[in-house]
């Protein structure tokens, strides 16, 4: 039996930000929402819908909203922004009597994936006189500075970066023709911060607003007994390294080396594991230390958890918990505290909404694991090519 509840709303815009219309009743919707990564929403609508032609327009944009009060009609809707972004793919399905169009919308966070961080953002391409753009400061400040220098000042994109509040620990990054996402994504997550890029209309013109939110920490554990957790899977792994030798520039006995040790990790796991990081382009001690810290982060013990949560008035994903939050889950004799890195949502008119949060580095999906491996390989090759 088809539900009359329509908890999703999609507003279609032209590439320049002119509102075209709404889709209030898609046939199906699925979303993969991620922290400090590109989220996507896939929507299926019948070809008879009056605004299908606008979805098929090259460069069409969509704002996706969710009514988190869908089961309380007496209070009225409570629409929350989920994502905004361009339609990146379109598929049609027939025959005509039941024809549908399926589109995939990519979140505007992709701004960070499509813009490179130049060594000297203020100089033309033939005057890149520094090997890296090195920034040290609070994580929020470093991230926003890189976006401002490259997306706004260098490329002149219609982007507004909110002033920094100086949140997060002090970090050092060295950028050299790598996407902004690769440079700052992990650093923001480690700092407990989440960057958002959202469409706004200023003076009738489309603009992207860049903001950073501090991670919320939920101290009350999620459990089966409380009714919050319906099903779960988890995977835990030990560290791959506890100390890193970083090799800097130089040849033979003239080469610079620096050792970075995570003593707390060695004590907790009663283990000592050495690893080597080649960093011949790191010309300062702070950069060598940053490369060592990065390697320790990449080789840290991992916890991954896939949950199916009950969608109840007291616990509602996208309202009470969101990607980037830190949560604690008690399941199967394990207490896991980690960042909620992903929320997978499925909805259709007959069965309603199913929500599956992902906590930590869950690798139960072979595709996700392969994507992570290929991403690390691509970054390694890129670093080698830039030397």
Coordinates of C-alpha atoms in Angstrom, one line a residue:
X1 CA 0.0 0.0 0.0
X2 CA 1.4 3.4 -1.0
X3 CA 2.1 5.9 1.8
X4 CA 0.8 9.4 1.5
X5 CA 3.8 10.7 3.5
X6 CA 6.3 12.6 1.2
X7 CA 9.3 13.4 3.5
X8 CA 11.6 14.5 0.6
X9 CA 11.5 17.7 -1.5
X10 CA 13.7 18.5 -4.5
X11 CA 14.0 22.0 -5.9
X12 CA 15.3 22.2 -9.4
X13 CA 17.5 25.2 -10.6
X14 CA 19.1 26.2 -13.8
X15 CA 22.9 26.3 -14.0
X16 CA 22.7 30.0 -13.2
X17 CA 20.5 29.6 -10.1
X18 CA 17.0 30.2 -11.6
X19 CA 14.4 28.1 -9.8
X20 CA 12.6 25.8 -12.3
X21 CA 10.2 23.9 -10.0
X22 CA 9.8 21.2 -7.4
X23 CA 9.6 17.4 -7.2
X24 CA 7.6 16.6 -4.0
X25 CA 6.9 13.0 -4.8
X26 CA 9.7 11.0 -6.4
X27 CA 9.1 7.4 -7.1
X28 CA 12.4 6.4 -5.4
X29 CA 15.2 8.1 -3.6
X30 CA 18.6 6.9 -2.3
X31 CA 21.3 8.9 -0.7
X32 CA 24.9 8.3 0.5
X33 CA 25.8 11.2 2.8
X34 CA 29.4 11.5 3.8
X35 CA 31.5 13.7 6.1
X36 CA 34.3 15.7 4.4
X37 CA 33.6 13.8 1.1
X38 CA 31.2 14.1 -1.8
X39 CA 27.7 13.0 -0.9
X40 CA 25.3 11.9 -3.6
X41 CA 21.5 11.5 -4.0
X42 CA 19.9 9.4 -6.7
X43 CA 16.3 10.1 -7.6
X44 CA 13.8 8.3 -9.9
X45 CA 10.8 10.2 -11.3
X46 CA 8.2 9.3 -13.9
X47 CA 8.8 10.9 -17.3
X48 CA 5.2 12.3 -17.0
X49 CA 6.4 14.7 -14.3
X50 CA 6.1 18.3 -15.5
X51 CA 9.7 19.2 -14.4
X52 CA 11.5 16.2 -16.0
X53 CA 12.7 18.4 -18.8
X54 CA 14.4 20.7 -16.3
X55 CA 16.3 17.8 -14.7
X56 CA 17.5 16.8 -18.2
X57 CA 18.9 20.3 -18.9
X58 CA 22.7 20.3 -19.0
X59 CA 24.1 21.8 -15.8
X60 CA 20.8 21.5 -13.9
X61 CA 21.1 21.8 -10.2
X62 CA 19.0 20.3 -7.4
X63 CA 18.5 21.2 -3.7
X64 CA 17.5 18.2 -1.6
X65 CA 15.6 18.7 1.7
X66 CA 14.1 16.2 4.2
X67 CA 11.2 16.7 6.5
X68 CA 12.4 15.3 9.8
X69 CA 8.9 15.8 11.3
X70 CA 7.2 13.7 8.6
X71 CA 5.3 11.6 11.2
X72 CA 4.0 14.6 13.1
X73 CA 1.6 16.3 10.7
X74 CA 0.0 18.3 13.5
X75 CA 3.2 20.3 14.1
X76 CA 3.8 21.0 10.4
X77 CA 6.9 20.1 8.3
X78 CA 10.4 20.7 9.5
X79 CA 12.5 20.8 6.3
X80 CA 16.3 20.3 6.7
X81 CA 18.9 20.9 4.0
X82 CA 20.5 17.6 2.9
X83 CA 22.6 18.7 0.0
X84 CA 22.7 20.9 -3.1
X85 CA 24.6 20.3 -6.3
X86 CA 24.5 19.6 -10.0
X87 CA 23.0 16.6 -11.8
X88 CA 25.9 14.5 -12.8
X89 CA 24.3 11.6 -14.6
X90 CA 20.9 10.7 -16.1
X91 CA 19.4 7.4 -17.1
X92 CA 16.0 6.7 -18.8
X93 CA 14.0 3.5 -18.5
X94 CA 11.0 2.4 -20.6
X95 CA 8.6 1.3 -22.0
X96 CA 6.8 4.6 -22.3
X97 CA 3.7 3.5 -20.4
X98 CA 5.9 3.2 -17.2
X99 CA 8.9 5.3 -18.3
X100 CA 11.1 6.9 -15.6
X101 CA 14.2 9.0 -15.5
X102 CA 16.9 8.5 -12.8
X103 CA 19.3 11.3 -12.0
X104 CA 22.3 11.4 -9.7
X105 CA 23.0 14.7 -7.9
X106 CA 26.5 15.3 -6.5
X107 CA 26.9 17.5 -3.4
X108 CA 28.6 20.9 -3.8
X109 CA 31.4 19.7 -1.6
X110 CA 32.8 18.5 -5.0
X111 CA 34.2 22.0 -5.2
X112 CA 37.1 20.7 -3.2
X113 CA 37.5 17.8 -5.5
X114 CA 37.6 19.9 -8.7
X115 CA 40.0 22.6 -7.5
X116 CA 43.7 22.0 -7.1
X117 CA 45.9 23.6 -4.5
X118 CA 48.7 25.4 -6.3
X119 CA 52.1 25.9 -4.7
X120 CA 51.9 29.7 -5.4
X121 CA 48.2 30.5 -5.9
X122 CA 48.9 34.2 -6.5
X123 CA 51.2 33.5 -9.5
X124 CA 50.6 32.3 -13.1
X125 CA 51.3 28.7 -14.0
X126 CA 54.7 29.5 -15.4
X127 CA 55.8 31.2 -12.2
X128 CA 55.3 28.6 -9.6
X129 CA 58.6 29.4 -7.8
X130 CA 57.9 27.4 -4.6
X131 CA 57.7 23.7 -4.3
X132 CA 54.7 23.8 -1.9
X133 CA 52.2 26.1 -0.4
X134 CA 53.0 25.5 3.3
X135 CA 50.4 26.5 5.9
X136 CA 50.5 26.1 9.7
X137 CA 47.6 27.0 12.0
X138 CA 44.3 25.8 13.4
X139 CA 42.8 23.2 11.1
X140 CA 39.8 25.3 10.3
X141 CA 41.9 28.3 9.4
X142 CA 44.2 26.3 7.2
X143 CA 41.3 24.6 5.3
X144 CA 39.5 27.9 4.7
X145 CA 42.6 29.7 3.6
X146 CA 43.4 27.1 1.0
X147 CA 39.8 27.3 -0.4
X148 CA 40.0 31.1 -0.4
X149 CA 43.4 31.2 -2.1
X150 CA 42.5 28.7 -4.9
X151 CA 38.8 28.7 -5.5
X152 CA 38.1 32.4 -4.9
X153 CA 41.3 34.5 -5.3
X154 CA 42.9 32.4 -8.1
X155 CA 39.9 31.0 -10.1
X156 CA 37.4 33.7 -9.2
X157 CA 34.6 31.2 -8.6
X158 CA 31.4 32.5 -7.0
X159 CA 32.3 31.1 -3.6
X160 CA 32.0 32.8 -0.2
X161 CA 34.2 31.4 2.6
X162 CA 32.9 32.1 6.1
X163 CA 35.4 33.8 8.4
X164 CA 37.4 31.3 10.5
X165 CA 36.8 30.8 14.2
X166 CA 40.2 29.2 14.6
X167 CA 38.9 25.8 15.6
X168 CA 40.8 22.6 15.7
X169 CA 44.4 21.7 16.6
X170 CA 47.4 23.3 14.9
X171 CA 48.3 21.4 11.8
X172 CA 50.8 21.9 8.9
X173 CA 50.0 21.0 5.3
X174 CA 52.1 21.3 2.2
X175 CA 50.0 21.6 -1.0
X176 CA 51.3 21.0 -4.5
X177 CA 48.9 20.5 -7.3
X178 CA 46.7 18.1 -5.3
X179 CA 42.9 18.6 -5.0
X180 CA 41.8 20.6 -2.0
X181 CA 39.8 17.5 -0.9
X182 CA 43.0 15.4 -0.7
X183 CA 44.9 18.1 1.2
X184 CA 42.4 19.0 3.9
X185 CA 39.7 16.3 4.0
X186 CA 41.4 13.9 6.4
X187 CA 42.9 16.8 8.4
X188 CA 39.4 18.2 9.1
X189 CA 38.0 14.9 10.1
X190 CA 40.9 14.2 12.5
X191 CA 40.3 17.7 14.0
X192 CA 36.6 16.9 14.6
X193 CA 35.5 19.4 12.0
X194 CA 33.2 19.0 9.0
X195 CA 33.3 21.3 5.9
X196 CA 30.0 22.1 4.1
X197 CA 29.5 23.7 0.7
X198 CA 25.9 24.9 0.1
X199 CA 24.2 26.6 -2.7
X200 CA 22.8 30.1 -1.9
X201 CA 21.2 32.7 -4.1
X202 CA 22.6 36.2 -3.7
X203 CA 21.0 39.0 -5.6
X204 CA 19.5 36.5 -8.0
X205 CA 22.9 34.9 -8.7
X206 CA 24.0 31.4 -7.7
X207 CA 26.8 31.3 -5.0
X208 CA 28.5 28.6 -3.0
X209 CA 28.9 29.2 0.7
X210 CA 31.7 27.3 2.5
X211 CA 31.3 26.8 6.2
X212 CA 32.8 24.5 8.9
X213 CA 31.0 22.9 11.8
X214 CA 32.4 21.4 14.9
X215 CA 31.7 17.7 15.5
X216 CA 28.9 16.9 18.0
X217 CA 29.6 14.2 20.5
X218 CA 26.8 11.9 21.6
X219 CA 27.6 10.5 25.0
X220 CA 24.6 8.2 25.3
X221 CA 25.5 4.8 23.7
X222 CA 23.3 3.4 21.0
X223 CA 22.2 -0.1 21.8
X224 CA 19.8 -2.8 20.7
X225 CA 18.2 -2.8 24.2
X226 CA 17.1 0.8 23.8
X227 CA 15.5 0.0 20.5
X228 CA 17.8 2.4 18.6
X229 CA 19.8 -0.4 16.8
X230 CA 18.0 -3.0 14.7
X231 CA 21.0 -4.7 13.1
X232 CA 24.8 -4.3 13.0
X233 CA 28.1 -5.5 11.7
X234 CA 31.5 -4.4 12.9
X235 CA 35.2 -5.0 12.1
X236 CA 38.2 -4.1 14.2
X237 CA 41.9 -4.2 13.3
X238 CA 45.2 -3.6 15.0
X239 CA 47.6 -0.9 14.0
X240 CA 49.9 -1.3 11.0
X241 CA 52.6 1.0 12.5
X242 CA 53.4 2.6 15.8
X243 CA 56.5 4.6 14.7
X244 CA 57.6 6.1 11.4
X245 CA 61.0 6.9 10.0
X246 CA 60.6 9.8 7.6
X247 CA 63.3 10.2 4.9
X248 CA 63.8 13.7 3.8
X249 CA 65.9 15.2 1.0
X250 CA 69.6 14.5 0.5
X251 CA 71.7 11.6 -0.7
X252 CA 73.6 8.9 1.3
X253 CA 74.8 10.0 4.7
X254 CA 73.7 13.5 3.9
X255 CA 70.0 12.5 3.9
X256 CA 67.8 13.8 6.6
X257 CA 65.8 11.4 8.8
X258 CA 63.2 12.0 11.4
X259 CA 61.5 9.5 13.7
X260 CA 57.9 10.0 14.8
X261 CA 56.6 7.7 17.6
X262 CA 53.1 7.1 19.0
X263 CA 54.1 6.0 22.5
X264 CA 50.5 5.7 23.6
X265 CA 49.7 3.3 20.7
X266 CA 52.7 1.1 21.6
X267 CA 51.6 0.9 25.2
X268 CA 48.0 0.3 24.5
X269 CA 48.6 -2.5 21.9
X270 CA 51.8 -3.8 23.5
X271 CA 53.5 -3.7 20.2
X272 CA 56.3 -1.9 18.3
X273 CA 56.0 -1.7 14.5
X274 CA 58.3 0.5 12.4
X275 CA 57.4 1.9 9.0
X276 CA 59.3 4.1 6.5
X277 CA 57.9 7.2 4.8
X278 CA 59.7 8.6 1.8
X279 CA 59.4 12.4 1.8
X280 CA 62.2 13.8 -0.2
X281 CA 60.2 16.9 -1.0
X282 CA 59.7 17.9 2.7
X283 CA 62.3 20.6 3.2
X284 CA 61.7 21.5 6.9
X285 CA 61.5 19.6 10.2
X286 CA 57.8 20.6 10.6
X287 CA 57.0 19.1 7.2
X288 CA 58.9 15.9 8.0
X289 CA 57.0 15.6 11.3
X290 CA 53.7 16.3 9.5
X291 CA 54.4 13.5 7.0
X292 CA 55.2 11.1 9.9
X293 CA 52.0 12.1 11.7
X294 CA 50.0 11.5 8.4
X295 CA 51.5 8.0 8.1
X296 CA 50.7 7.2 11.7
X297 CA 47.1 8.3 11.0
X298 CA 46.9 6.1 7.9
X299 CA 48.2 3.1 9.8
X300 CA 46.2 3.5 13.0
X301 CA 44.0 0.8 14.4
X302 CA 40.6 0.9 12.8
X303 CA 37.1 0.4 13.9
X304 CA 34.3 0.1 11.5
X305 CA 30.6 -0.4 12.1
X306 CA 27.6 -0.6 9.9
X307 CA 24.2 -0.1 11.6
X308 CA 20.6 -0.2 10.8
X309 CA 18.9 2.3 13.1
X310 CA 15.2 2.6 14.0
X311 CA 13.7 5.8 12.7
X312 CA 11.8 7.0 15.8
X313 CA 10.6 10.3 17.1
X314 CA 13.3 10.2 19.7
X315 CA 16.2 9.3 17.4
X316 CA 16.0 10.5 13.8
X317 CA 19.0 10.5 11.4
X318 CA 19.5 13.9 9.7
X319 CA 18.0 15.6 12.7
X320 CA 19.4 14.0 15.9
X321 CA 22.5 12.5 14.4
X322 CA 24.4 13.5 11.3
X323 CA 27.6 12.7 9.4
X324 CA 30.6 14.0 11.2
X325 CA 29.1 13.4 14.6
X326 CA 31.0 11.2 17.1
X327 CA 28.9 8.4 18.5
X328 CA 29.3 5.4 20.9
X329 CA 27.7 2.1 20.1
X330 CA 27.4 -1.0 22.4
X331 CA 26.8 -4.1 20.3
X332 CA 28.1 -7.7 20.4
X333 CA 30.2 -7.2 23.5
X334 CA 32.0 -4.3 22.0
X335 CA 31.9 -0.6 22.7
X336 CA 32.9 1.4 19.7
X337 CA 33.3 5.2 19.8
X338 CA 34.1 6.8 16.4
X339 CA 33.0 9.3 13.8
X340 CA 29.8 8.7 11.9
X341 CA 31.4 8.9 8.4
X342 CA 28.5 8.0 6.2
X343 CA 24.7 7.6 6.2
X344 CA 23.0 5.6 3.5
X345 CA 19.3 6.3 3.0
X346 CA 16.7 4.5 0.8
X347 CA 13.1 5.7 0.4
X348 CA 10.2 4.7 -1.8
X349 CA 6.5 5.4 -1.4
X350 CA 5.5 1.8 -0.5
X351 CA 8.1 1.0 2.2
X352 CA 9.2 4.4 3.5
X353 CA 12.7 5.2 4.7
X354 CA 15.6 2.9 5.6
X355 CA 18.7 4.4 7.1
X356 CA 22.1 2.7 7.5
X357 CA 24.7 4.8 9.3
X358 CA 28.4 3.9 8.9
X359 CA 30.7 4.5 11.9
X360 CA 34.5 4.7 11.4
X361 CA 36.2 3.0 8.6
X362 CA 33.7 0.3 7.8
X363 CA 35.1 -1.8 4.9
X364 CA 32.3 -4.4 4.7
X365 CA 31.6 -3.2 1.2
X366 CA 34.2 -4.5 -1.4
X367 CA 33.5 -1.5 -3.5
X368 CA 34.3 0.9 -0.6
X369 CA 37.5 -1.0 0.2
X370 CA 38.6 -0.9 -3.4
X371 CA 37.8 2.8 -3.6
X372 CA 40.0 3.5 -0.6
X373 CA 42.9 1.4 -2.0
X374 CA 42.7 3.1 -5.4
X375 CA 42.5 6.6 -3.7
X376 CA 45.7 5.9 -1.7
X377 CA 47.5 4.5 -4.8
X378 CA 46.5 7.6 -6.9
X379 CA 47.8 10.0 -4.2
X380 CA 51.1 8.0 -4.0
X381 CA 51.6 8.1 -7.8
X382 CA 50.7 11.8 -7.9
X383 CA 53.3 12.6 -5.2
X384 CA 56.0 10.6 -7.1
X385 CA 55.1 12.4 -10.4
X386 CA 55.4 15.9 -8.8
X387 CA 58.9 15.3 -7.5

